[in-house]
CSV table of C-alpha atoms in Angstrom, one decimal:
chain,number,residue,atom,x,y,z
Y,21,UNK,CA,11.9,127.9,-166.0
Y,22,UNK,CA,13.7,124.9,-164.6
Y,23,UNK,CA,16.5,123.9,-167.0
Y,24,UNK,CA,19.8,122.1,-167.2
Y,25,UNK,CA,22.3,123.0,-169.9
Y,26,UNK,CA,25.5,121.4,-171.1
Y,27,UNK,CA,28.0,123.6,-172.9
Y,28,UNK,CA,29.8,121.1,-175.0
Y,29,UNK,CA,27.9,118.9,-177.5
Y,30,UNK,CA,30.8,117.0,-178.9
Y,31,UNK,CA,34.3,116.7,-177.4
Y,32,UNK,CA,37.2,114.8,-178.9
Y,33,UNK,CA,40.3,114.1,-176.8
Y,34,UNK,CA,43.3,111.9,-177.0
Y,35,UNK,CA,43.9,109.3,-174.3
Y,36,UNK,CA,45.5,110.6,-171.1
Y,37,UNK,CA,44.1,114.1,-171.7
Y,38,UNK,CA,42.1,115.8,-169.0
Y,39,UNK,CA,38.4,116.2,-169.3
Y,40,UNK,CA,36.0,118.8,-168.1
Y,41,UNK,CA,32.4,118.9,-169.2
Y,42,UNK,CA,30.3,121.8,-168.2
Y,43,UNK,CA,26.8,121.7,-166.7
Y,44,UNK,CA,24.7,124.6,-165.4
Y,45,UNK,CA,21.3,124.4,-163.8
Y,46,UNK,CA,18.6,127.0,-163.5
Y,47,UNK,CA,16.1,126.3,-160.8
Y,48,UNK,CA,15.6,127.0,-157.1
Y,49,UNK,CA,14.9,124.9,-154.2
Y,50,UNK,CA,16.6,121.7,-153.2
Y,51,UNK,CA,19.3,120.8,-155.6
Y,52,UNK,CA,20.0,117.2,-156.5
Y,53,UNK,CA,22.3,116.8,-159.4
Y,54,UNK,CA,23.5,113.8,-161.4
Y,55,UNK,CA,25.8,112.8,-164.2
Y,56,UNK,CA,24.7,109.8,-166.2
Y,57,UNK,CA,26.7,108.0,-168.9
Y,58,UNK,CA,25.6,106.0,-171.8
Y,59,UNK,CA,28.2,103.8,-173.4
Y,60,UNK,CA,27.7,102.7,-177.0
Y,61,UNK,CA,24.9,100.1,-177.1
Y,62,UNK,CA,24.3,100.3,-173.4
Y,63,UNK,CA,21.6,101.9,-171.3
Y,64,UNK,CA,22.0,105.0,-169.1
Y,65,UNK,CA,24.1,104.4,-166.0
Y,66,UNK,CA,24.6,106.7,-163.0
Y,67,UNK,CA,28.1,108.1,-162.9
Y,68,UNK,CA,27.8,110.2,-159.8
Y,69,UNK,CA,25.4,112.3,-157.7
Y,70,UNK,CA,25.2,115.3,-155.5
Y,71,UNK,CA,22.6,115.8,-152.8
Y,72,UNK,CA,24.3,117.8,-150.1
Y,73,UNK,CA,27.4,118.1,-148.1
Y,74,UNK,CA,30.9,118.0,-149.7
Y,75,UNK,CA,30.5,119.8,-153.0
Y,76,UNK,CA,33.2,117.7,-154.5
Y,77,UNK,CA,31.8,114.3,-155.3
Y,78,UNK,CA,33.5,111.2,-156.6
Y,79,UNK,CA,31.9,108.7,-158.9
Y,80,UNK,CA,32.9,105.5,-160.7
Y,81,UNK,CA,35.8,105.1,-163.0
Y,82,UNK,CA,37.8,108.0,-161.7
Y,83,UNK,CA,35.2,110.7,-162.5
Y,84,UNK,CA,34.4,113.5,-160.1
Y,85,UNK,CA,32.2,116.6,-160.2
Y,86,UNK,CA,32.1,119.8,-158.3
Y,87,UNK,CA,29.0,121.6,-157.2
Y,88,UNK,CA,29.5,125.4,-157.2
Y,89,UNK,CA,26.3,127.0,-155.9
Y,90,UNK,CA,27.4,130.5,-156.7
Y,91,UNK,CA,27.9,129.6,-160.4
Y,92,UNK,CA,24.9,127.2,-160.6
Y,93,UNK,CA,27.3,124.7,-162.0
Y,94,UNK,CA,28.1,121.0,-161.6
Y,95,UNK,CA,31.0,120.3,-164.0
Y,96,UNK,CA,32.3,116.8,-164.6
Y,97,UNK,CA,36.0,116.1,-164.5
Y,98,UNK,CA,38.5,113.3,-165.1
Y,99,UNK,CA,42.2,113.9,-164.9
Y,100,UNK,CA,43.2,111.3,-167.6
Y,101,UNK,CA,40.6,109.8,-170.0
Y,102,UNK,CA,40.8,106.4,-171.6
Y,103,UNK,CA,39.5,105.1,-174.9
Y,104,UNK,CA,36.8,103.2,-172.9
Y,105,UNK,CA,35.4,106.6,-171.7
Y,106,UNK,CA,34.0,107.1,-175.2
Y,107,UNK,CA,30.3,107.6,-174.5
Y,108,UNK,CA,27.5,110.2,-174.2
Y,109,UNK,CA,27.3,112.1,-170.9
Y,110,UNK,CA,24.2,113.6,-169.5
Y,111,UNK,CA,23.9,116.1,-166.7
Y,112,UNK,CA,20.5,116.0,-164.9
Y,113,UNK,CA,18.7,117.8,-162.0
Y,114,UNK,CA,16.0,116.4,-159.9
Y,115,UNK,CA,13.2,118.7,-159.1
Y,116,UNK,CA,10.8,118.2,-156.2
Y,117,UNK,CA,8.0,117.2,-158.5
Y,118,UNK,CA,9.9,113.9,-159.1
Y,119,UNK,CA,11.1,114.1,-162.6
Y,120,UNK,CA,14.7,114.6,-163.8
Y,121,UNK,CA,15.5,117.4,-166.1
Y,122,UNK,CA,18.3,116.5,-168.5
Y,123,UNK,CA,20.8,118.6,-170.4
Y,124,UNK,CA,21.3,118.0,-174.1
Y,125,UNK,CA,24.1,115.6,-173.6
Y,126,UNK,CA,27.8,115.6,-174.6
Y,127,UNK,CA,29.3,113.1,-176.9
Y,128,UNK,CA,32.9,112.3,-175.8
Y,129,UNK,CA,35.2,110.6,-178.3
Y,130,UNK,CA,38.5,109.5,-177.0
Y,131,UNK,CA,41.1,108.7,-179.6
Y,132,UNK,CA,43.5,105.8,-178.7
O,8,UNK,CA,18.8,92.0,-158.5
O,9,UNK,CA,16.9,92.5,-161.8
O,10,UNK,CA,17.0,96.0,-163.2
O,11,UNK,CA,14.4,97.9,-165.2
O,12,UNK,CA,13.3,95.9,-168.3
O,13,UNK,CA,11.6,97.2,-171.4
O,14,UNK,CA,10.0,95.5,-174.3
O,15,UNK,CA,10.2,95.4,-177.2
O,16,UNK,CA,13.8,96.6,-177.7
O,17,UNK,CA,13.0,97.8,-181.2
O,18,UNK,CA,9.8,98.6,-182.9
O,19,UNK,CA,9.2,99.6,-186.5
O,20,UNK,CA,5.7,100.8,-187.3
O,21,UNK,CA,3.9,102.5,-190.1
O,22,UNK,CA,2.6,106.0,-189.7
O,23,UNK,CA,-0.9,106.0,-188.4
O,24,UNK,CA,-0.6,102.8,-186.4
O,25,UNK,CA,-0.9,102.5,-182.7
O,26,UNK,CA,2.0,101.1,-180.6
O,27,UNK,CA,2.4,99.9,-177.0
O,28,UNK,CA,5.6,100.0,-175.1
O,29,UNK,CA,6.1,98.1,-171.9
O,30,UNK,CA,8.2,98.7,-168.8
O,31,UNK,CA,8.8,96.5,-165.8
O,32,UNK,CA,10.3,98.5,-163.0
O,33,UNK,CA,12.7,97.3,-160.2
O,34,UNK,CA,10.7,95.3,-157.7
O,35,UNK,CA,9.7,97.5,-154.8
O,36,UNK,CA,10.1,100.7,-156.6
O,37,UNK,CA,7.0,102.8,-156.2
O,38,UNK,CA,7.9,105.5,-158.7
O,39,UNK,CA,8.0,104.9,-162.4
O,40,UNK,CA,9.0,107.4,-165.1
O,41,UNK,CA,8.9,107.6,-168.9
O,42,UNK,CA,11.3,109.7,-170.9
O,43,UNK,CA,11.8,110.2,-174.7
O,44,UNK,CA,15.2,110.6,-176.3
O,45,UNK,CA,15.2,111.9,-179.8
O,46,UNK,CA,18.3,111.6,-182.0
O,47,UNK,CA,21.0,114.0,-180.9
O,48,UNK,CA,18.9,115.4,-178.1
O,49,UNK,CA,18.7,115.0,-174.3
O,50,UNK,CA,15.9,113.1,-172.5
O,51,UNK,CA,12.5,114.7,-172.3
O,52,UNK,CA,10.2,113.8,-169.4
O,53,UNK,CA,6.9,112.4,-170.5
O,54,UNK,CA,5.0,111.1,-167.4
O,55,UNK,CA,5.5,109.6,-164.0
O,56,UNK,CA,3.6,107.5,-161.6
O,57,UNK,CA,4.0,107.4,-157.8
O,58,UNK,CA,2.0,104.8,-155.9
O,59,UNK,CA,-1.7,105.4,-156.1
O,60,UNK,CA,-1.4,109.1,-156.7
O,61,UNK,CA,-2.6,110.7,-159.9
O,62,UNK,CA,0.2,110.5,-162.5
O,63,UNK,CA,2.1,113.6,-163.5
O,64,UNK,CA,1.3,113.8,-167.2
O,65,UNK,CA,2.8,117.2,-167.8
O,66,UNK,CA,5.4,116.0,-170.3
O,67,UNK,CA,3.1,114.2,-172.7
O,68,UNK,CA,3.4,116.0,-176.0
O,69,UNK,CA,-0.1,115.3,-177.3
O,70,UNK,CA,-3.3,113.5,-176.5
O,71,UNK,CA,-2.0,110.7,-178.8
O,72,UNK,CA,0.2,109.7,-175.9
O,73,UNK,CA,-1.1,107.9,-172.8
O,74,UNK,CA,0.3,105.6,-170.2
O,75,UNK,CA,-1.1,103.3,-167.5
O,76,UNK,CA,0.4,101.5,-164.6
O,77,UNK,CA,-1.0,98.5,-162.8
O,78,UNK,CA,-0.4,99.0,-159.1
O,79,UNK,CA,3.3,99.4,-158.5
O,80,UNK,CA,4.3,97.1,-161.3
O,81,UNK,CA,4.2,97.1,-165.0
O,82,UNK,CA,3.5,100.2,-167.1
O,83,UNK,CA,2.5,100.6,-170.7
O,84,UNK,CA,3.0,103.7,-172.8
O,85,UNK,CA,0.7,103.9,-175.7
O,86,UNK,CA,1.1,106.1,-178.8
O,87,UNK,CA,-1.9,106.3,-181.0
O,88,UNK,CA,-1.8,107.2,-184.7
O,89,UNK,CA,1.9,107.4,-184.7
O,90,UNK,CA,3.7,110.1,-186.6
O,91,UNK,CA,7.3,110.2,-187.9
O,92,UNK,CA,8.2,112.8,-185.3
O,93,UNK,CA,7.4,110.1,-182.7
O,94,UNK,CA,10.5,108.2,-183.8
O,95,UNK,CA,12.8,108.1,-180.7
O,96,UNK,CA,14.1,105.9,-177.9
O,97,UNK,CA,11.6,105.7,-175.2
O,98,UNK,CA,13.2,105.1,-171.8
O,99,UNK,CA,11.6,104.0,-168.6
O,100,UNK,CA,13.1,104.5,-165.1
O,101,UNK,CA,12.1,103.7,-161.6
O,102,UNK,CA,13.0,104.8,-158.1
O,103,UNK,CA,12.1,103.9,-154.6
O,104,UNK,CA,9.8,106.9,-154.5
O,105,UNK,CA,9.2,110.3,-156.1
O,106,UNK,CA,11.1,111.9,-153.3
O,107,UNK,CA,14.1,109.7,-153.9
O,108,UNK,CA,16.1,111.4,-156.6
O,109,UNK,CA,18.1,108.4,-157.9
O,110,UNK,CA,16.4,106.8,-160.9
O,111,UNK,CA,17.4,103.6,-162.5
O,112,UNK,CA,17.0,103.3,-166.3
O,113,UNK,CA,16.0,100.5,-168.5
O,114,UNK,CA,17.6,99.8,-171.9
O,115,UNK,CA,14.9,101.6,-173.8
O,116,UNK,CA,12.7,100.9,-176.8
O,117,UNK,CA,13.8,102.3,-180.1
O,118,UNK,CA,10.7,103.3,-182.1
O,119,UNK,CA,10.9,104.0,-185.8
O,120,UNK,CA,7.9,105.3,-187.6
O,121,UNK,CA,8.1,104.9,-191.3
């Protein structure tokens, strides 16, 4: 079955710490992967995306993600988090039927 | 330009009542999607529309749920005889086409069934 899973449900970090959020997908065919972010009180925003080409993709606000086909992974990283990165993060995969399949989400809390 | 808009932003209803949720996609976007986000969970796909094609209803949880779309514009998600487990945030998204992966989300409608 097609699925996307996120390993960390709740992460607490101090400012300036490094971040890595895990995401694994389980489906074949063309792989289009996304990370979305939902800041408190705001709607979902696209953070970054991978369609093809360079497996290391850079997004907004210093985030990046690496697509590793052999591991079916698309982990999100940021070298130094800020308090303003406190949000919920969702990994998603696009299947050729049109819909997005989302992971369960990871709540990131950054302590000032 | 204008993004995806949804109304109402919040809806409180009594169990057993019907509700209608509205979505206005980005102008020119032919694909429109509905998702549901229950508390503490990820987004669940409900239904999507692509142009004049038959909608993909594979995610609708029961026959109490239905959706319509007028052409390539407004969509309405209807939940009949609401139950407490229907309480969730209902999100609408649109894209330039079903084959275009990037979807833009609206702010959602928070539905509370009492």
